[in-house]
Coordinates of C-alpha atoms (C1' of nucleotides) in Angstrom, one line a residue:
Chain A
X296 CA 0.0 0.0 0.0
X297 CA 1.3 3.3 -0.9
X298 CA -0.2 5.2 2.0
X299 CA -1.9 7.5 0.4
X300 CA -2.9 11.0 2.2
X301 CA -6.8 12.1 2.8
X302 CA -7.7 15.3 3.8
X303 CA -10.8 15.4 6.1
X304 CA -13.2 18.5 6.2
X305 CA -15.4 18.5 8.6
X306 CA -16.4 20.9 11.3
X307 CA -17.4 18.1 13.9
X308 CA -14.7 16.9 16.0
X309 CA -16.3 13.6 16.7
X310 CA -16.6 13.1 12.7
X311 CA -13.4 14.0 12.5
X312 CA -11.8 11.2 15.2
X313 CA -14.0 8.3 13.7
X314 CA -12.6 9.3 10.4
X315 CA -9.0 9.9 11.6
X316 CA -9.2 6.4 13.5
X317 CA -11.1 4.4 10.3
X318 CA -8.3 5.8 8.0
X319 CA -5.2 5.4 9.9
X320 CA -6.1 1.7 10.3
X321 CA -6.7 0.8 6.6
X322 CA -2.9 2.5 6.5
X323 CA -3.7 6.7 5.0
X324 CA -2.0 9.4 6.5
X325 CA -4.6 12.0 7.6
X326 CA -5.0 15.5 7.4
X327 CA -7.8 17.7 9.1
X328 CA -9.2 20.8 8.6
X329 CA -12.5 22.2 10.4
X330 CA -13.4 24.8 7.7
X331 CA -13.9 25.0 4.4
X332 CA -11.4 27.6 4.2
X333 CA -8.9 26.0 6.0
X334 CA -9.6 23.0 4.0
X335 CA -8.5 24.6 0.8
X336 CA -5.3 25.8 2.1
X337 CA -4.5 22.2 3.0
X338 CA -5.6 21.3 -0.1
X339 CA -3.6 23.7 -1.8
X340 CA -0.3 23.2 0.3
X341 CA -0.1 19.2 1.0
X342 CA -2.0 18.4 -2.6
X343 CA -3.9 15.3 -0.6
X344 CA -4.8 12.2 -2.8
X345 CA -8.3 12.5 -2.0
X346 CA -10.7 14.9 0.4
X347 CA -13.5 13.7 2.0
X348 CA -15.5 17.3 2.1
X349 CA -18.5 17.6 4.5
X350 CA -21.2 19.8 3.0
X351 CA -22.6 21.7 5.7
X352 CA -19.9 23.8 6.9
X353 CA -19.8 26.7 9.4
X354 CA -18.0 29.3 6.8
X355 CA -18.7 28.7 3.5
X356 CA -21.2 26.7 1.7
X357 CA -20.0 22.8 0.8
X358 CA -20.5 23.6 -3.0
X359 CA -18.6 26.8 -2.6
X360 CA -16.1 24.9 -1.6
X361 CA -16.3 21.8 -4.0
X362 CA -16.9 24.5 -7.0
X363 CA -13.6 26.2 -5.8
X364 CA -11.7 23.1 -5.6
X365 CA -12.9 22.1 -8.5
X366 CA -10.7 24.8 -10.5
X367 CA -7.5 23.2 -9.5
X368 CA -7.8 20.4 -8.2
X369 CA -8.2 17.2 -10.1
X370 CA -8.3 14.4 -7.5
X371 CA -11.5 12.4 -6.1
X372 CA -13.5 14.6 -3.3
X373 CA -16.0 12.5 -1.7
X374 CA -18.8 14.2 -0.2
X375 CA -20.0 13.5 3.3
X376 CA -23.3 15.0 4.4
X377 CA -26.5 15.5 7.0
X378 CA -28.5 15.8 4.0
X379 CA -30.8 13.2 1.6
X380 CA -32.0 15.9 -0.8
X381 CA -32.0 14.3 -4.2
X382 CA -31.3 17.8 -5.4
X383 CA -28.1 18.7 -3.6
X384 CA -27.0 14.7 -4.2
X385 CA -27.6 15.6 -8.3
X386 CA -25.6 19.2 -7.4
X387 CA -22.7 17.9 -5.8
X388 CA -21.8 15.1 -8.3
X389 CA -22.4 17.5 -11.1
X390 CA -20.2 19.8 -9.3
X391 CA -17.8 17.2 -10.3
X392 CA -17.7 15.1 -6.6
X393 CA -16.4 11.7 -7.2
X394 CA -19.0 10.2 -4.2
X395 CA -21.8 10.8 -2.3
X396 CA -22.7 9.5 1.4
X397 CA -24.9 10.6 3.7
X398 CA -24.9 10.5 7.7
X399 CA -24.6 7.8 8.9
X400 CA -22.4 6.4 7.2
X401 CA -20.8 2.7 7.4
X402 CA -17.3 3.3 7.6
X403 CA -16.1 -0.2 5.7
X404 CA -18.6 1.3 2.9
X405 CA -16.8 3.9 3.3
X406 CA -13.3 2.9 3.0
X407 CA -14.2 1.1 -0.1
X408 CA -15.7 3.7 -1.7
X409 CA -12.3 5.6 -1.0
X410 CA -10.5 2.4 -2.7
X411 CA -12.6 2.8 -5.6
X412 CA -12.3 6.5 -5.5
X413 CA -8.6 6.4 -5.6
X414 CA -8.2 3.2 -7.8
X415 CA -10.0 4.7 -10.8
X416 CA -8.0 8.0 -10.1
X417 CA -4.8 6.0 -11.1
X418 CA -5.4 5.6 -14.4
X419 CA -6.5 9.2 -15.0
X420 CA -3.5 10.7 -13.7
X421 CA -3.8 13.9 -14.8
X422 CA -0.9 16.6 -15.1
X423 CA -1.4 19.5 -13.1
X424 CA 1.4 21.8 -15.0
X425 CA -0.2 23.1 -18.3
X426 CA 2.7 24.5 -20.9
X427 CA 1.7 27.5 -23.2
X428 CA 4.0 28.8 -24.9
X429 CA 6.2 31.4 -22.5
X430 CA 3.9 30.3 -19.7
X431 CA 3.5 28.0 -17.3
X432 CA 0.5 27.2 -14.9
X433 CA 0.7 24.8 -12.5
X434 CA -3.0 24.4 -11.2
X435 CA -2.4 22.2 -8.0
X436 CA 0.7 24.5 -6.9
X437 CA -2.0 28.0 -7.9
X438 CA 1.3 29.0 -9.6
X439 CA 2.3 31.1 -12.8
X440 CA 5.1 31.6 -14.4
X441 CA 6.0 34.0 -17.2
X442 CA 9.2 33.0 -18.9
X443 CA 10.4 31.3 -15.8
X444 CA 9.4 34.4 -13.6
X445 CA 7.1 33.7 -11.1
X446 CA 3.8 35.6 -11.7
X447 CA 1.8 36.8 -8.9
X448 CA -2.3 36.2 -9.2
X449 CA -5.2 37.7 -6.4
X450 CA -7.3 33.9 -6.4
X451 CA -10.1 35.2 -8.5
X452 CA -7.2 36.1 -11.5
X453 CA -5.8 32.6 -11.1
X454 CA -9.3 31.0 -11.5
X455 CA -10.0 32.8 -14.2
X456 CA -7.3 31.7 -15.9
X457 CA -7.1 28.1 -14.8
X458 CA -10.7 27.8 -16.4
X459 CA -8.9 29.6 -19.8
X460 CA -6.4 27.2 -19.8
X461 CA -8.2 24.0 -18.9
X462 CA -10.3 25.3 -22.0
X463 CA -7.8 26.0 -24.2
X464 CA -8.6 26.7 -27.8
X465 CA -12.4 27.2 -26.9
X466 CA -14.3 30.3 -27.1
X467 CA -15.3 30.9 -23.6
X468 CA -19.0 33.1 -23.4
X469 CA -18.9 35.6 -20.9
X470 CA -21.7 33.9 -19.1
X471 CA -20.6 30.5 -19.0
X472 CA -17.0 32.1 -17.3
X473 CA -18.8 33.8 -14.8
X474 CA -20.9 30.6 -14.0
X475 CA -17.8 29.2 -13.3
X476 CA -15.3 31.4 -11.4
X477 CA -18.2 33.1 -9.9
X478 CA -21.1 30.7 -10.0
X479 CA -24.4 31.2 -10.4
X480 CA -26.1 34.8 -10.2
X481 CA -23.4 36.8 -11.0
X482 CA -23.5 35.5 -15.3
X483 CA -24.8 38.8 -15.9
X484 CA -21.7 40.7 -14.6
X485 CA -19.5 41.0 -17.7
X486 CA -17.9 44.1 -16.5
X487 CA -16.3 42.0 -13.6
X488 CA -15.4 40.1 -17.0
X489 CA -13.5 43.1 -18.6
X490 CA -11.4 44.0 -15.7
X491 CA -10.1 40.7 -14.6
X492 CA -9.0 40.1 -18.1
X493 CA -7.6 43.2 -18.2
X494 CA -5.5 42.8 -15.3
X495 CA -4.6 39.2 -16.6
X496 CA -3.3 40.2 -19.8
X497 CA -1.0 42.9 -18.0
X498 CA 0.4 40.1 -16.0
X499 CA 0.6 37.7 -19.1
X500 CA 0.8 39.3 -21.6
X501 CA 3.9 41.1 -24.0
X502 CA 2.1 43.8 -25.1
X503 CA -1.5 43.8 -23.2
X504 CA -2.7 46.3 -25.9
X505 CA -1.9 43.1 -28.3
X506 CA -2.9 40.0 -26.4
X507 CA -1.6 36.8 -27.7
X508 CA -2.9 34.5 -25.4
X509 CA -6.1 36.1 -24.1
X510 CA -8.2 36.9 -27.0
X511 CA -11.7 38.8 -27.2
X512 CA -14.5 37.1 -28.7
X513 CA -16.6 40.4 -29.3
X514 CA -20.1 39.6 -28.2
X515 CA -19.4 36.2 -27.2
X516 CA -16.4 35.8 -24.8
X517 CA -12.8 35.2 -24.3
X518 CA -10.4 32.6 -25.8
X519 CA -7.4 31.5 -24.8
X520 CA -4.6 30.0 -27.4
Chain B
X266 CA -25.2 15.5 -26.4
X267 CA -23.1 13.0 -26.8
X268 CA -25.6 9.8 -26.9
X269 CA -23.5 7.1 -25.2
X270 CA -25.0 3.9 -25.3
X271 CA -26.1 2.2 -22.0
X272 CA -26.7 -1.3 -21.1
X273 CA -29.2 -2.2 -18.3
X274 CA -29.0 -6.1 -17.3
X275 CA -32.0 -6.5 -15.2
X276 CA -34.5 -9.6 -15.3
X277 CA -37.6 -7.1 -13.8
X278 CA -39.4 -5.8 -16.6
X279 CA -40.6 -2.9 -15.0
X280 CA -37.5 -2.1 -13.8
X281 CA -36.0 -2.5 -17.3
X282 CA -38.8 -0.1 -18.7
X283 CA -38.0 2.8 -16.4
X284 CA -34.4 2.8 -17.1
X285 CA -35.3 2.6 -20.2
X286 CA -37.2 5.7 -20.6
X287 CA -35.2 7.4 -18.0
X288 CA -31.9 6.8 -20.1
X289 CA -33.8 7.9 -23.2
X290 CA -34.8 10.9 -22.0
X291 CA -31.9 11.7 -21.0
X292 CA -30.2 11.3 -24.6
X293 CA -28.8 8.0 -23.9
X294 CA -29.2 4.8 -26.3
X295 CA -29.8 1.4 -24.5
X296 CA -29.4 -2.1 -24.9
X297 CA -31.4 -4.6 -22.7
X298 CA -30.4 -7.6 -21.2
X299 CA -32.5 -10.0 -18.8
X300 CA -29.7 -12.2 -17.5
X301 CA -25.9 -12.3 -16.7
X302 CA -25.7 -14.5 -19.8
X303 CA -27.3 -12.1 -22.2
X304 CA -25.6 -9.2 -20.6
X305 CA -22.3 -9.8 -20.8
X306 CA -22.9 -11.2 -24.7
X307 CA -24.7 -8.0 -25.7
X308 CA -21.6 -6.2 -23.4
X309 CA -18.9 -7.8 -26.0
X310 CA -20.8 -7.5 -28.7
X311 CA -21.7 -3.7 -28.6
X312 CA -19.4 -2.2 -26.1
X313 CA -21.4 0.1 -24.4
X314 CA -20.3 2.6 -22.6
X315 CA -21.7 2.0 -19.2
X316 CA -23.4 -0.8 -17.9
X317 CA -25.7 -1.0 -15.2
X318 CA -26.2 -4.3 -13.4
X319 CA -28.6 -6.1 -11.3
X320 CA -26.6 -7.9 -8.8
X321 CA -29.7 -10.0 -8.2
X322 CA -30.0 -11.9 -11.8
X323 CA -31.9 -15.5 -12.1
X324 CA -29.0 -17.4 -13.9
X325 CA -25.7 -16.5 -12.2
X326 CA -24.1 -14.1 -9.3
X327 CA -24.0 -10.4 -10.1
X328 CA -20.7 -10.7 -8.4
X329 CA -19.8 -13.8 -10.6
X330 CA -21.2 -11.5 -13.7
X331 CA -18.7 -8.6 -12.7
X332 CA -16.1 -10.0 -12.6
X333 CA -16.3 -11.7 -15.5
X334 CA -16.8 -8.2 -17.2
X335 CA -14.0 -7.3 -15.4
X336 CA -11.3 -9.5 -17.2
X337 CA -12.0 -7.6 -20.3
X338 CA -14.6 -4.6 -20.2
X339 CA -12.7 -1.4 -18.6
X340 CA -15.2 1.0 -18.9
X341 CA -17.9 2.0 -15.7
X342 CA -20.3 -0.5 -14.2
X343 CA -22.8 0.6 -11.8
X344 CA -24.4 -1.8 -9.5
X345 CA -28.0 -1.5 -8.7
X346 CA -29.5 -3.8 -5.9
X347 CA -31.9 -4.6 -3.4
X348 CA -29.6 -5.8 -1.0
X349 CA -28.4 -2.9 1.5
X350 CA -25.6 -5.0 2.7
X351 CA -22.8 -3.5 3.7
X352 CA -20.5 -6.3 2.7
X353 CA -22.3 -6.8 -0.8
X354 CA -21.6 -3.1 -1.3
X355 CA -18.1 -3.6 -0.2
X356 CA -17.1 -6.5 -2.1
X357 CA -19.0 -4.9 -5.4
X358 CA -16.7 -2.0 -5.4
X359 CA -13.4 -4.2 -4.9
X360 CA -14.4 -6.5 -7.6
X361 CA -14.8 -3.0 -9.5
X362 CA -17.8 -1.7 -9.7
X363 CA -17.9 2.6 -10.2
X364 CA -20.8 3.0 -8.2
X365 CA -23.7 0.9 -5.7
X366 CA -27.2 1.8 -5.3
X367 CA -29.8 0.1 -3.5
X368 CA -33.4 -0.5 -5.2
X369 CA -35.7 1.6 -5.1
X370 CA -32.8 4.0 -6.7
X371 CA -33.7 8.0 -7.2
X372 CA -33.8 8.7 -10.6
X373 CA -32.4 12.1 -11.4
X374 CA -29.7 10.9 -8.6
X375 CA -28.9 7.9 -10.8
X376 CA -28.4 10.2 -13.9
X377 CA -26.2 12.4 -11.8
X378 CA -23.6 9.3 -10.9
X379 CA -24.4 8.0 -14.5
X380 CA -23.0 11.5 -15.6
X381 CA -20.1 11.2 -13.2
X382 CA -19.2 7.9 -14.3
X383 CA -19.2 8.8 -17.9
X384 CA -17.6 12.5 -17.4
X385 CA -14.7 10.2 -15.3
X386 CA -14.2 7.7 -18.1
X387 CA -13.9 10.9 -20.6
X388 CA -14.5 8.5 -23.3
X389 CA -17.3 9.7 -24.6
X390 CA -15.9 13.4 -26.1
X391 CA -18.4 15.1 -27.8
X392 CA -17.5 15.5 -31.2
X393 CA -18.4 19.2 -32.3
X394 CA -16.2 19.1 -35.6
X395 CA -17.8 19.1 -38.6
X396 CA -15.3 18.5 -41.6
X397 CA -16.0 20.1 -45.2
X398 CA -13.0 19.4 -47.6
X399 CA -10.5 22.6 -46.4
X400 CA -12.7 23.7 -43.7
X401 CA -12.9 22.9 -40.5
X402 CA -15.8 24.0 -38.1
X403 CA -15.8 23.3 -34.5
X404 CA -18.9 24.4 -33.2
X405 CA -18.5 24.3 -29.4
X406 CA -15.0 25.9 -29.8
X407 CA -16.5 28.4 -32.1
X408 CA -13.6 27.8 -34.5
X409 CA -12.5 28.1 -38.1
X410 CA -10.1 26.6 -39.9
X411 CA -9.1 26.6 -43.5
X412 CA -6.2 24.5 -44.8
X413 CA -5.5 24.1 -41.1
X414 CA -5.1 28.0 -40.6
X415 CA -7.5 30.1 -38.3
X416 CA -10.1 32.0 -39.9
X417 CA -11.3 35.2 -37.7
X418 CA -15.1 35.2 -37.9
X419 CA -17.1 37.6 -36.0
X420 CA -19.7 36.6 -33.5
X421 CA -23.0 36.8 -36.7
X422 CA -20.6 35.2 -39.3
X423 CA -19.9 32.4 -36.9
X424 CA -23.8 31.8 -36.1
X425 CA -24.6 32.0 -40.2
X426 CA -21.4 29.7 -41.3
X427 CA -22.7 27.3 -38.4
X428 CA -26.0 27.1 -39.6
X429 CA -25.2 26.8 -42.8
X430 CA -23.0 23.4 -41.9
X431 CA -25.7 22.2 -40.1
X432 CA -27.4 21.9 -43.2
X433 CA -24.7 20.9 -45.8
X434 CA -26.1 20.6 -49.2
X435 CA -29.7 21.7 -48.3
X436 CA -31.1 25.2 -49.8
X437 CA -32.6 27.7 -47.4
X438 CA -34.3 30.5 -48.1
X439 CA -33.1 33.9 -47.2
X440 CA -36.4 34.2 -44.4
X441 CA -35.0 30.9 -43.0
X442 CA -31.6 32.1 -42.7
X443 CA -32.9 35.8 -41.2
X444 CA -35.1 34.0 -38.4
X445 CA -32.3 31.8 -37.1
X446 CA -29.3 33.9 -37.5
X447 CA -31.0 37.7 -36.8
X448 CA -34.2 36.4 -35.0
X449 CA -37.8 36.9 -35.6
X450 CA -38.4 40.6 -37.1
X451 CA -35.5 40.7 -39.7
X452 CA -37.0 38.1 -42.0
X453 CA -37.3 41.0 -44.6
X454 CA -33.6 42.1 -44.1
X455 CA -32.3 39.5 -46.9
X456 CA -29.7 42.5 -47.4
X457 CA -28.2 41.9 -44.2
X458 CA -27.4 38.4 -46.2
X459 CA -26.2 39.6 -48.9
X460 CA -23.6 41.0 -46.6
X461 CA -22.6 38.8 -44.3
X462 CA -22.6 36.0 -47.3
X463 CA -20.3 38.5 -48.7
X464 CA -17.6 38.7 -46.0
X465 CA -17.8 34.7 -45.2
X466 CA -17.2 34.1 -48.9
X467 CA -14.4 36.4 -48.7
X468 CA -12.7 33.7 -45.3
X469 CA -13.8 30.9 -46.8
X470 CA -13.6 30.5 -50.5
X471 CA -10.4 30.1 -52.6
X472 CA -11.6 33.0 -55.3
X473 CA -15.4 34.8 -53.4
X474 CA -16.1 35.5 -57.2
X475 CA -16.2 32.0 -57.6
X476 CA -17.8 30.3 -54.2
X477 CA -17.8 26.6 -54.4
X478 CA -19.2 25.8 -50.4
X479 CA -21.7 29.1 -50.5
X480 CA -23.7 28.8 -53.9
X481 CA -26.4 31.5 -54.6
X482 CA -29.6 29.9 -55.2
X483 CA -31.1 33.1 -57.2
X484 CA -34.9 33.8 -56.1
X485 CA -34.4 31.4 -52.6
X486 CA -31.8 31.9 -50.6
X487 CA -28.1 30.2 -50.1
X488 CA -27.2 26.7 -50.2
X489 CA -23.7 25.1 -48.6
X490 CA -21.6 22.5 -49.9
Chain C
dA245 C1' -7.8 50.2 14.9
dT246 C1' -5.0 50.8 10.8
dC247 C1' -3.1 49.5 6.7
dA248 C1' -2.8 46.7 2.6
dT249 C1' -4.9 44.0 -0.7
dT250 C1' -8.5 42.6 -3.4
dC251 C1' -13.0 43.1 -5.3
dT252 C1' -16.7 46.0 -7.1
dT253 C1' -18.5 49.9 -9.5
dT254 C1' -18.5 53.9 -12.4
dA255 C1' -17.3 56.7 -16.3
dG256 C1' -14.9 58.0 -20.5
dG257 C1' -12.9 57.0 -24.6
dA258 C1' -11.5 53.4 -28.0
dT259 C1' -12.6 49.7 -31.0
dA260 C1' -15.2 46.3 -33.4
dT261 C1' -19.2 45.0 -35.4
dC262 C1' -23.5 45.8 -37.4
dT263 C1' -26.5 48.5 -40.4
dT264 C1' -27.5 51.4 -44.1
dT265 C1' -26.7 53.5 -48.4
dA266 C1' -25.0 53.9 -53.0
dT267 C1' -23.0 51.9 -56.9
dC268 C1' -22.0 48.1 -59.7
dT269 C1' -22.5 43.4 -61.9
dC270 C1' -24.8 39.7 -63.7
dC271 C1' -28.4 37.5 -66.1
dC272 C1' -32.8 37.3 -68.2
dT273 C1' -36.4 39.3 -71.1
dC274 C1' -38.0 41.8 -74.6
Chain D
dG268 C1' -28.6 46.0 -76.7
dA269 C1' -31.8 48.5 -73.4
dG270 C1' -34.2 47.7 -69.2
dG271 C1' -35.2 45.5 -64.9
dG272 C1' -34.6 42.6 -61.1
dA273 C1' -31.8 40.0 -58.0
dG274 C1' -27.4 39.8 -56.1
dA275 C1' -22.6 41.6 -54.9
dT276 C1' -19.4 45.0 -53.1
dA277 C1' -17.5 48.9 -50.9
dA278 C1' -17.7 52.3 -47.7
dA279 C1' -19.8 55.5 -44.6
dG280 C1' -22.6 56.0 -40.5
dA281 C1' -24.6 54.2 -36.3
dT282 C1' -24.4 51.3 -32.5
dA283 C1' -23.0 47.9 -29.4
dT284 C1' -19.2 46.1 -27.2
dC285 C1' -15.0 46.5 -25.0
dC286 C1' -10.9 48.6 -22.5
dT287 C1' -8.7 51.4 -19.0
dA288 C1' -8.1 54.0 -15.2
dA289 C1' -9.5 55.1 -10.9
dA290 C1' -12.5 55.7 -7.0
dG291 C1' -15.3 53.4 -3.5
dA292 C1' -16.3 49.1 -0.7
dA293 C1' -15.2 45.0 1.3
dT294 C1' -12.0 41.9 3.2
dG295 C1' -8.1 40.3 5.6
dA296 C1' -3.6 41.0 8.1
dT297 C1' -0.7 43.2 11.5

DNA sequence: ATCATTCTTTAGGATATCTTTATCTCCCTC
DNA sequence: GAGGGAGATAAAGATATCCTAAAGAATGAT
């Protein structure tokens, strides 16, 4: 077994023993987190092999968190929750979850589920470092690099431009990219749009007056090449 | 849509008919299948590309049936069953099973973990790229090529080109082509046509004078070839 | 509490695209 | 070969879309 680290976030300290206990004995390392922004700064700094994300957090909302995840990083989350509703079951997996259990749940279930989780993961090992050109995005490390000069992106640039680059090629509409990076009600906000992509292509770009990478699809979107 | 093909081996006939016209309306063909026998036959014969199986079959194990696929069928199998046992559940996802749910499944859920199953397996790609001698026209990309070079096309001139590959060698009428393209309300603007059909002629044709995709059909409208 | 960073909002000017007009070509009929 | 209709083209005008800078609001760190 290659001992393969889970990150566990969950705001209940009870949750988060049983789990600790149930994992250590089928031989994972374990890290905890109790929030859902703590979580992603785990996530983000000890790149886990898989998360197992409660969904009713104290701080943020459990999709917020899945969704923002989701823009980086490509391994299994399983989803633990209180709740049944068909609805958020359909949300979360289209979100992109790998699993769904609800509370109760039976913990060799569980710990198979993980296996499957992580066996199928194997295969699709994904690269997280995407090569364009004169730069470099790493998506698990949240890192850019310009011509081997490390770039520095607020979180909402580098989201925007992990979805550009995970889409590259494609013609991005303006309300599908603000579905994603962010979500639902704001798709009608293409100014946000302008100025993120604006301070993008200054940090990406040669000349920003001539982007390269970032192009305008006028009245349609944003492509990225 | 992508219309993967899905194989339900179930001996309930009710069952069957549900998934059936759940699947279908969901854009999905199916095969049937009433036994293990039958199942995995239909399984080699037409690869599908998901299966969904009734661990409770009249003629052999489910277990014994998945792991027989197993050996040679790489692609997701989802396990439906009546038994809520933890170590049937267990033992279904070791043998390799992508998912487990217990009878009496919810629907939309199932859909959701069909769609995470597929969207996991990535082997279904929607294919978007329609192919017309030197052009190339990638619809959800929103892309042109010609002789493999990109062709700029604004937003409108993308929308007309793309309806008028959607309909390869058919004639439609200039009040067709204003409704779908400009909306309801231009359908007497055939000058707008004239225009765009201009400037697309000018991207895509080897001499505009003499188009060979965009023929004039004189008194109709335009036809592509 | 204060400061720094990031996000949101506003406003102006710049650009791209669309619309309209005018002129020209082609083809058919007489 | 003159006239008319349908279509093509070019270019000017109108409009929608986009970009930039910068100020205000929110957030987070010290």
């Amino acid at each position: 077994m290659s001992s393969a680290t889970i990150l566990v976030v969950d705001d209940e300290p009870q949750i988060r023993k049983l789990l600790e206990i149930s994992l250590e004995a089928n031989g994972y390392k374990v890290l905890q987190a109790q929030s859902g922004k703590e979580g992603i700064m785990l996530a983000a700094s000890h790149l886990p092999d898989l998360i197992i994300l409660d969904l009713g957090l104290p701080d943020k909302n459990g999709h917020e968190v899945l969704r923002e995840l989701r823009n980086w990083y490509n391994r299994p989350v399983l989803i633990l929750s209180v709740i049944d509703h068909e609805s958020d079951i359909v949300t979360a997996l289209d979100e992109g979850a790998a699993d769904y259990l609800t509370k109760p749940f039976r913990t060799a279930e569980l710990m198979a589920r993980i296996r499957s989780a992580l066996r199928h993961n194997q295969s699709t090992e994904t690269n997280t470092v995407i090569n364009c050109g004169d730069l470099v995005i790493d998506l698990a490390a949240r890192l850019v690099k310009k011509n081997g000069e490390i770039v520095k992106t607020t979180s909402t640039e580098f989201n925007l431009l992990a979805l550009f680059v995970r889409n590259e090629g494609r013609a991005l509409t303006h309300q599908y990219i603000l579905k994603e990076v962010w979500g639902v009600g704001y798709q009608e906000e293409t100014q946000y749009l302008r100025v993120f992509v604006g301070s993008l292509r200054k940090k990406i770009e040669d000349n920003p007056n001539k982007p390269k990478h970032l192009i305008t699809e006028s009245g349609v979107g944003y492509r990225f090449v």
